[in-house]
mmCIF file of C-alpha atoms in Angstrom:
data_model
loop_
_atom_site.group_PDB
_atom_site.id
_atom_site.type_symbol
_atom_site.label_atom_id
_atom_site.label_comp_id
_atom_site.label_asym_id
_atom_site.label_seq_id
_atom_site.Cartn_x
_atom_site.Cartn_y
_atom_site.Cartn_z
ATOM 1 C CA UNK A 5 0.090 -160.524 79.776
ATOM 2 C CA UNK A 6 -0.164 -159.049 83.211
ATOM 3 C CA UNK A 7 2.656 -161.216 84.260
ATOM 4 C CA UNK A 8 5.115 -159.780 81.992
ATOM 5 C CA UNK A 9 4.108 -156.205 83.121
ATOM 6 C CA UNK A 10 4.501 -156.765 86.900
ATOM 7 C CA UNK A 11 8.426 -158.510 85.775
ATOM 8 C CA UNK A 12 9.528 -155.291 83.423
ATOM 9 C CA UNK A 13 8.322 -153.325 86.593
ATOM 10 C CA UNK A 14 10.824 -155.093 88.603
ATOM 11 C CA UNK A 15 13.787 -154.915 86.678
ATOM 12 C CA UNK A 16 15.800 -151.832 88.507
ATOM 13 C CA UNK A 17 17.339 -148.863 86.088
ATOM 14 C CA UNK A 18 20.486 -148.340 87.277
ATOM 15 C CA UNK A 19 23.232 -145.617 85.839
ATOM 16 C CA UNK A 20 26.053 -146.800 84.187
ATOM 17 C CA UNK A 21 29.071 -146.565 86.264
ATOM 18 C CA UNK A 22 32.441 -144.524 85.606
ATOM 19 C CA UNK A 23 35.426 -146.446 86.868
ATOM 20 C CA UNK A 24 37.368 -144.510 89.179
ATOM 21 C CA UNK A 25 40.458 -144.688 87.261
ATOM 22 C CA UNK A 26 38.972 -143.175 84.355
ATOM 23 C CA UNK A 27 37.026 -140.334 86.831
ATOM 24 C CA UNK A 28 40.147 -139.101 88.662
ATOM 25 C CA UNK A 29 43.639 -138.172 87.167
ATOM 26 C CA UNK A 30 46.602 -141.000 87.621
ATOM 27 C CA UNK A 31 49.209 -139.996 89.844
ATOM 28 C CA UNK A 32 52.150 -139.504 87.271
ATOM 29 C CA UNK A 33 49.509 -136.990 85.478
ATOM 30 C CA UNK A 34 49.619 -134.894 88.902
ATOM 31 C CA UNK A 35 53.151 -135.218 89.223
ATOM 32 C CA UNK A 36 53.570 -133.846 85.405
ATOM 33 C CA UNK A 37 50.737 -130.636 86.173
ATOM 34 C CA UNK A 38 52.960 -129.734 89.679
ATOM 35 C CA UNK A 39 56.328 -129.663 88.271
ATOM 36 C CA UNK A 40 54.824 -127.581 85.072
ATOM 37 C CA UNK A 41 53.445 -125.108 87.742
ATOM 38 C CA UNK A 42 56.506 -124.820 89.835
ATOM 39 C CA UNK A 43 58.779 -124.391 86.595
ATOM 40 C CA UNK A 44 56.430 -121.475 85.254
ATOM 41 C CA UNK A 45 55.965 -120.143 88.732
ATOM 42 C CA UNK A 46 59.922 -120.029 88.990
ATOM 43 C CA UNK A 47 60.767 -118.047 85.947
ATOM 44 C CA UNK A 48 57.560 -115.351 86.522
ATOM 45 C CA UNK A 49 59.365 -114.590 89.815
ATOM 46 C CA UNK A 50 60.432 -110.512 88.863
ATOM 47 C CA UNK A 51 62.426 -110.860 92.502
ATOM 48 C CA UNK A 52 64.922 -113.739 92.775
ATOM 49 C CA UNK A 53 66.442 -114.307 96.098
ATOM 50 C CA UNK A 54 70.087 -112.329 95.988
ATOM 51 C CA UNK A 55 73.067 -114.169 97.589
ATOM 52 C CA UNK A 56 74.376 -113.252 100.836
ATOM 53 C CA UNK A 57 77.174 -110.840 101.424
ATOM 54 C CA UNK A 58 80.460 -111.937 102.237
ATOM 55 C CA UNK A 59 82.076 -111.972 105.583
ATOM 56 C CA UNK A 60 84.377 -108.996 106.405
ATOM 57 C CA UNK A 61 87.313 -110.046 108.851
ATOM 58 C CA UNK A 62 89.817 -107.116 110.378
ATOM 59 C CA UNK A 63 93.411 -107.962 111.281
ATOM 60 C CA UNK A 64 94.016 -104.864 112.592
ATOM 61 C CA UNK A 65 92.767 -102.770 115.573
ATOM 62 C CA UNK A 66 90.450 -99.953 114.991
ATOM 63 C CA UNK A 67 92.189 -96.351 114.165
ATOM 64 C CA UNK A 68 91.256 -94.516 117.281
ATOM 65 C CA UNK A 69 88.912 -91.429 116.827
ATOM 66 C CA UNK A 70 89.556 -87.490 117.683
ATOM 67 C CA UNK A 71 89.307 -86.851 121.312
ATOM 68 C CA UNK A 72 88.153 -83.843 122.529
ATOM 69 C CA UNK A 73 88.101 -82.714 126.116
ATOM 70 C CA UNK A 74 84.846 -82.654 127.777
ATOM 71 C CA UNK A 75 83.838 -79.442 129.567
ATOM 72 C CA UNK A 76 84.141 -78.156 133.303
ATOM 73 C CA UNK A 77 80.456 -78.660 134.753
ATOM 74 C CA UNK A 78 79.206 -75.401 135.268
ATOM 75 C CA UNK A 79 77.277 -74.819 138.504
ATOM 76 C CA UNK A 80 73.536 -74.001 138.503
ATOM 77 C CA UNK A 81 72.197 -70.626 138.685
ATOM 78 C CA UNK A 82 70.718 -70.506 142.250
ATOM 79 C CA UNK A 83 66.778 -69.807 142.392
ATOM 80 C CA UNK A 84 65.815 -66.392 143.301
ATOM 81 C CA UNK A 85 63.431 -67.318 146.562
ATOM 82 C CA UNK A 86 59.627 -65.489 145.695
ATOM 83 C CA UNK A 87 59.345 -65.160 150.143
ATOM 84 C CA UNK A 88 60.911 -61.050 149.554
ATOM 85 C CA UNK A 89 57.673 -60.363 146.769
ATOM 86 C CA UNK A 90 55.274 -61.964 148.536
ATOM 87 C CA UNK A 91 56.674 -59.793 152.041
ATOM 88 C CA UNK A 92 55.657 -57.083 150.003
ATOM 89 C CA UNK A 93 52.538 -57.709 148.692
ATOM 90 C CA UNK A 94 51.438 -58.724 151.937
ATOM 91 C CA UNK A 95 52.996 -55.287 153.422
ATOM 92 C CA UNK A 96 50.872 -52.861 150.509
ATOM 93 C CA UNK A 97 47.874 -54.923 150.986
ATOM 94 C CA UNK A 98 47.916 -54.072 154.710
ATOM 95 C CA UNK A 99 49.247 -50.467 153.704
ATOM 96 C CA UNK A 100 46.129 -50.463 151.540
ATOM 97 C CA UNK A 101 43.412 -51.681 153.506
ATOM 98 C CA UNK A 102 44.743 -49.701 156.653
ATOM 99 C CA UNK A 103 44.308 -46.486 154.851
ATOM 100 C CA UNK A 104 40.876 -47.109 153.508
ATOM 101 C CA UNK A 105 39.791 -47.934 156.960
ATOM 102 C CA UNK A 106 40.927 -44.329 158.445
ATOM 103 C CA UNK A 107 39.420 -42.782 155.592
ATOM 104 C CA UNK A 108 36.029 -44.496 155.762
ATOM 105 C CA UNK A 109 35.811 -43.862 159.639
ATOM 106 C CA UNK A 110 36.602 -40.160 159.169
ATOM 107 C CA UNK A 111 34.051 -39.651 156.980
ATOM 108 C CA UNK A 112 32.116 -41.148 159.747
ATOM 109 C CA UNK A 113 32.991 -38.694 162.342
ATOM 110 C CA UNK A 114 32.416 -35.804 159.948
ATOM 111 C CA UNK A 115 29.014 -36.607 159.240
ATOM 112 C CA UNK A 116 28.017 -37.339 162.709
ATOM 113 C CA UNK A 117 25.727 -34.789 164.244
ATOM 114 C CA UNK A 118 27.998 -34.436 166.560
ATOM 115 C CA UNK A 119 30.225 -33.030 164.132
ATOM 116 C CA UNK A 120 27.674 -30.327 163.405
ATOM 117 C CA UNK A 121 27.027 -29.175 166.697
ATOM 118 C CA UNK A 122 30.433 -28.670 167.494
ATOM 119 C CA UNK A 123 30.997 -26.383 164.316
ATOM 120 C CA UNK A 124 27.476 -24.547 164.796
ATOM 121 C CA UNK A 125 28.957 -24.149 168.428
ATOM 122 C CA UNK A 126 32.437 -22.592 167.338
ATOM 123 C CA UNK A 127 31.302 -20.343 164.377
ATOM 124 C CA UNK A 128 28.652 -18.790 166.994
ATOM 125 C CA UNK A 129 31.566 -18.047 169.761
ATOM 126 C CA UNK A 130 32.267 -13.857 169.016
ATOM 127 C CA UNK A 131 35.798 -14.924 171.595
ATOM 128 C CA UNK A 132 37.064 -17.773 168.583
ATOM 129 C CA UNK A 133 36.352 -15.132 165.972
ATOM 130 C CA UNK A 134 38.324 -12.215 167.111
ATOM 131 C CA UNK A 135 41.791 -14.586 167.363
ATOM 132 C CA UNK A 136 41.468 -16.815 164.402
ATOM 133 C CA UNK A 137 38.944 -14.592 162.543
ATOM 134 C CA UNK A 138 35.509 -15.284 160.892
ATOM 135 C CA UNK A 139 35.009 -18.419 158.145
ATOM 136 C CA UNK A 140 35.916 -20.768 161.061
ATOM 137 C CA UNK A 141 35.716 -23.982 159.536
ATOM 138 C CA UNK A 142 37.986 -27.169 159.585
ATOM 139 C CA UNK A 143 41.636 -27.340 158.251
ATOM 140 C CA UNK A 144 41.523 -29.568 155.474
ATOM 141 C CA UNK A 145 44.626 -32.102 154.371
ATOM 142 C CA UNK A 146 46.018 -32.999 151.179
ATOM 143 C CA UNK A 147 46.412 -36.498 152.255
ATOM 144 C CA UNK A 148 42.770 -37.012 153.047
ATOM 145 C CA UNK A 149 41.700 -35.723 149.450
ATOM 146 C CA UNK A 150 41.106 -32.587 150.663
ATOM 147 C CA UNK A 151 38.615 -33.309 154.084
ATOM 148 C CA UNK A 152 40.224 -32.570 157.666
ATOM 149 C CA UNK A 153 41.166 -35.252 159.374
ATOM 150 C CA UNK A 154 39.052 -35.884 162.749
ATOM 151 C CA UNK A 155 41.149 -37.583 165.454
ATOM 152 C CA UNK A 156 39.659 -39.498 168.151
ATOM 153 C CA UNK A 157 36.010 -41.311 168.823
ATOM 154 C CA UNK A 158 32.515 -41.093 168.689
ATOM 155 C CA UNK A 159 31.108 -43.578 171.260
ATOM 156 C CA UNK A 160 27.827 -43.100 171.888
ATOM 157 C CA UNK A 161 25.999 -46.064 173.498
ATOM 158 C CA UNK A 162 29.325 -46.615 175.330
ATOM 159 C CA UNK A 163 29.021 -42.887 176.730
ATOM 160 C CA UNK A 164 32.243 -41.241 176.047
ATOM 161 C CA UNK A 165 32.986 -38.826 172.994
ATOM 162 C CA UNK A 166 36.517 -37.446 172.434
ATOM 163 C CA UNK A 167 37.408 -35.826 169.503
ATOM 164 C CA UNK A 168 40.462 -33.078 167.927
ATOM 165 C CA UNK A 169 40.789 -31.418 165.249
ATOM 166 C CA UNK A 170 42.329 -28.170 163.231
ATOM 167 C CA UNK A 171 40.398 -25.313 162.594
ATOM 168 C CA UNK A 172 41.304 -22.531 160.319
ATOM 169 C CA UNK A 173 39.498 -18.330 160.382
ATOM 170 C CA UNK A 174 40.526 -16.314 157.786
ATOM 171 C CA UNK A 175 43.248 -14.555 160.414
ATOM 172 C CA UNK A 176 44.788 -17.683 161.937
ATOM 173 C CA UNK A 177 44.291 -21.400 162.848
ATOM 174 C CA UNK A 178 44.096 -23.688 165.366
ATOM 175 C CA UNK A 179 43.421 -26.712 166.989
ATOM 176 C CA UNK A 180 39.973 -27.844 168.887
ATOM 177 C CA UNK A 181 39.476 -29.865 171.441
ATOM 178 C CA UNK A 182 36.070 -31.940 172.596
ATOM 179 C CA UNK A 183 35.056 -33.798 174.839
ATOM 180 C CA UNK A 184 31.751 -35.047 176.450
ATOM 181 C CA UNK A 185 31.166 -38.412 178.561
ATOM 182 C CA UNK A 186 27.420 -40.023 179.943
ATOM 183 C CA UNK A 187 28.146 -41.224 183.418
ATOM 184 C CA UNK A 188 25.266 -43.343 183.171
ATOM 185 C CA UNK A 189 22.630 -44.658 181.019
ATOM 186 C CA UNK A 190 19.409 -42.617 180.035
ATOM 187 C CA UNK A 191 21.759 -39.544 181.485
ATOM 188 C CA UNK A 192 22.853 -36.540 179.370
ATOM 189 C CA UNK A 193 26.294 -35.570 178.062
ATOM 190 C CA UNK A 194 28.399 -33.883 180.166
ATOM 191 C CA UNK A 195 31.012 -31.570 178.545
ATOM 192 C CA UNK A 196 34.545 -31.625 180.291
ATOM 193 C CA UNK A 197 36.675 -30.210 177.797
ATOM 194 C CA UNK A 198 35.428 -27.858 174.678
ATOM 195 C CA UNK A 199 38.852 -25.307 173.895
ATOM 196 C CA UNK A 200 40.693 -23.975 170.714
ATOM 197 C CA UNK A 201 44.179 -23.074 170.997
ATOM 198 C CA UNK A 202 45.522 -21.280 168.359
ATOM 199 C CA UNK A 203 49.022 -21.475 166.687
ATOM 200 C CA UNK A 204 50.106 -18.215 168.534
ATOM 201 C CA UNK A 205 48.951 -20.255 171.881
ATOM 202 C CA UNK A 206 46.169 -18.007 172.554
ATOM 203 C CA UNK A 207 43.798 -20.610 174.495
ATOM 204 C CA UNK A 208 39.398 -19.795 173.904
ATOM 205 C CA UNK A 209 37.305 -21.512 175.763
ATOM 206 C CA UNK A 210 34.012 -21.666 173.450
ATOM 207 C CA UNK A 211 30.699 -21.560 175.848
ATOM 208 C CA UNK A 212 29.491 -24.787 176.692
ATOM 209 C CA UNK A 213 26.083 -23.715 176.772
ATOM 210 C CA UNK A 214 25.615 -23.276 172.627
ATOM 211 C CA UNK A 215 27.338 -26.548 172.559
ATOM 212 C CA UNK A 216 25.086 -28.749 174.586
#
């Protein structure tokens, strides 16, 4: 009994086989499927290939075209040169900044002390009053918006003071004359020169010793 058990354990199970001609398609079966396919893939095709066009030969040489004449070259405007603006630019600039200058350094010299000494000086002199009158004060000018215009220079540490201007009474006018110099340092101004001469040439000397 046990012997028979141990042989029907041994006996393999084994699948049946499918022959491979029987699993997989003959050939003239694939050769029937691909020429269905092309056939039906043939007459689906909504685009069919259209035939070429035909060749076009000429005998004949080409009718020639309209000429028309082609025109003169015109010559280039020449380029205005920008050296004449930029001249003058550069010239009102200078014009500019020149004037400023003279006005900022004459508003300097009028209110220097100096200034105010020399004025206290020649509204006290009773010899400037009776030729020019009383008011003394200085001539103003329209182009220096209405202040006088000072000529000359205040120098102090360098010792030397020169200055002119006009002065105007309410009889006449004139013009004044100043000037002082330090011969040396630590010294006191001299006066050499302290006149008004008026437009009728009459020449005052105002005294020296209110002016100092």
């Amino acid at each position: 009994m046990h012997t028979s058990f141990r042989a029907s354990l041994r006996v393999p199970t084994r699948a049946p086989r499918i022959p491979s001609s029987a699993a997989r398609p003959s050939m003239q079966v694939r050769g029937i499927l691909r020429a269905g396919y092309t056939s039906s893939s043939s007459q689906s095709d909504p685009h069919p290939h259209k035939p070429l066009p035909e060749a076009e030969t000429f005998d004949k040489t080409a009718r020639p075209g309209l000429y028309y004449s082609r025109p003169s070259p015109r010559d280039l405007p020449p380029l205005k040169s920008k050296w004449p603006a930029v001249l003058a630019l550069g010239v009102v600039g200078v014009a500019a900044w020149a004037v400023f200058m003279v006005f900022v350094t004459n508003q300097e010299k009028l209110s220097s002390s100096i200034m105010q000494q020399i004025m206290n000086a020649v509204r006290e002199s009773p010899e400037l009053r009776a030729v020019i009158g009383e008011a003394i004060r200085p001539e103003p000018v329209w182009w220096m918006n209405g202040d006088p215009r000072i000529d000359g220079a205040i120098h102090i540490p360098g010792g030397n003071i020169d200055l002119s201007f006009r002065v105007k009474g309410h009889k006449g006018a004139g013009t004044l004359y100043f000037t002082s110099i330090r011969r040396a340092k630590g010294e006191p101004f001299q006066i050499l020169r302290f006149k008004v001469i008026a437009d009728d040439g009459t020449e005052v000397n105002v005294a020296t010793a209110k002016a100092s």
